[in-house]
Amino acid sequence: MEDGSKSDFLYLKGIYLEKEEKEDDALGCFRESIEISANLRRYDQSFYDCILRIMSCASEKTSYYDSVKYGFIAVNTPIENQREYSLIHRIYSTLVIAMLNSGLFSDIPDVVEKGLPLVQNQLQPDDEEYYVMPFSEALAWLMMGNTEKAESIYEKLNQEKSGSISLQSSLSTLRQEIAKSKEENWDERKARRFEQIDNIGQSLLLANPSTTEGSALWKDYLSMTRKSLEFFHFDASDPKDEDIWTHAIANMIVRFYVQCDNLPDRASEEYDNILCCKNFLNYHNGFHRKKPTTWRNIQDALNEDEVAIEISCVPEDILIIKKNEPHPICIPLDSLLFMEIAILDKNDAIAVDAAYSPKGALAKMWKIIEPSLGKNIRTIFVSGSNLFSEINYGAIALDEGKTVSDKYDIHLMLCTSDILEFKQHKKNGYRSACLIGGVDYKESKPRSSEPSARFRDADWNFSPILPQNMRSGFHYLPNTLKEVNDIKMIMDSIGIANTVRTGKEATEEFFKSNDNHSPDIVHLSTHGFMLAPLFNDTTGQKLKKDLGTQYQTVLSQSGLILSGANKKWEKNIRQKINDGILTSQEIATLNLSNTNLAVLMACKSGLGGTTNLTGVPFGVAYAFKMAGVKQILCCLWDVEDEVTSTMIHTFYQNLFSTGNARKALEKARKGLIEEGYDSPFYWAPFILVE
């Protein structure tokens, strides 16, 4: 039987089974019919009717997961093919109600904007269903804290209202909710929302995720948590907000890890959990705001010869998205191999060389991954969580003296959702640069003007709690002066405009002056800092609370050191803003979207530390991404200055000859090997984050 005929047969069979009151069997037929029609891109009456029947059934059972899932399939079909308006307008209305009941408020405004013309084209103002979607949108805006938009919709509905008694009552209730929202503290509402989510999670302890009902409840809980993290605003500088999101993420991940091994379509939920954890702070903070993304969005962006890989630390899973797979592929990682990778000491050259060798722990992991890729795969987008974010996947050795990057076109990312933006990047070349190095950490040039009000007064007071070896400030790095001067000479020779700041002129104020008109290349050779590990244990948490400053949140605990910083670091001098301590939080708020490449040649400036179970590398590289930078060259561990200097010089020469940062880095790597630095310890730490 051909697929088109099979779809029609399943649709009719489903209707028959429905009449026979064999509901579960009928739903199975409708689902299969939808899948076949979607693959054929055949959006006819039976396709929409199948979806509407599933949504109606789901609503009756008060489990709205299927309603949302299949409703989105319908509304995302090409609009020119949606000829069955009598069905599609009902699907839109049902979908909005299902999203509202599921706590998925965020997408409701977009769905209403797209669907309201279709709905109102089929109905008259005296029909109560005419007002369902805008009424639900008003409630959604209320739940997201936007009272103004909710009130504007209410006023419009109140003017257009019909004579329906039930609608009059609903509008009265909406008016009361708006008044209550105006009086209520938004922070209290947010905290209460996450307390409700936590209570829902606790109530699921006895819900079996392998059953139909238990599966729907668990998926609703996970989706509700993700959506709330995505759309309830979080202030990156507020420790109270940080407590809320770290608690919510920890609960979601632990419950998923402990109780959801038998959850149907588990890999899809796990992938979306990872995307939410890695991106949620970027939804609300920093200049470059991301939009919420699902694994389906990533799959749609992939070509036939491309895959996306997320490697999770909790649980220890390898998740792979391929173009035509119905779900992400999940490969559990052996616990012994996980421990072998976890104990890797990146400061030990022998240990690093062993790990990256053909028989090392990383090669073993790659041999687990590769069979699932397929023979036609040429391009790999990979991102790791927690300790897996500290691996140069392209440097992993294969047989016959090759590495992964020799065999595949591999791209390292902070999150695979960045594929969506990567595909849209336009290569504009490299015409301008800003270079900072040879920084004088004891002195700084006086400021010429007051800084932007965007940056808060920073009271640095870490000295009493820092380890003894960190209290004396930062020493001068003479090789960084030579480094930026050499790069300047290369740029001058080929006509690339550049600005260099060294010594006491390498100020935080100068760096921030790039806001809104940043150059194509930003190069920083200086010290970095990462304080988050100090606060990971019980003692550290107490020290963190004792600070009494803004430096308590995750983005404030890493950054770069610029001129004059030692005055603040050593003596706790109170100075407004431009004190030489450039935190990741300050970097994230800048508009550096014109910058194609940031080169961070600083210790501890790579991917940074992690927070709770998020798996997110909240370091300087993450902040530059939040600021809109396209590519970031950074270092996973410290190597000798001579090696770094040689590598960076070769890198820039190749960059300007090829116009491609990834190819330039690969050539620089081979150059180091040819010069005798053939140990992975020397060439593997340099990575390009895209």
PDB file of C-alpha atoms in Angstrom, residues 316-318 330-334 368:
ATOM      1  CA  GLU A 316      26.102  10.825  31.274  1.00  0.00           C
ATOM      2  CA  ASP A 317      24.553  10.668  27.807  1.00  0.00           C
ATOM      3  CA  ILE A 318      25.640  11.412  24.257  1.00  0.00           C
ATOM      4  CA  CYS A 330      20.841   8.666  22.878  1.00  0.00           C
ATOM      5  CA  ILE A 331      24.021   6.745  23.727  1.00  0.00           C
ATOM      6  CA  PRO A 332      24.603   6.204  27.473  1.00  0.00           C
ATOM      7  CA  LEU A 333      28.228   6.696  28.455  1.00  0.00           C
ATOM      8  CA  ASP A 334      29.914   3.899  30.397  1.00  0.00           C
ATOM      9  CA  ILE A 368      31.255   5.036  20.852  1.00  0.00           C
TER      10      ILE A 368
END
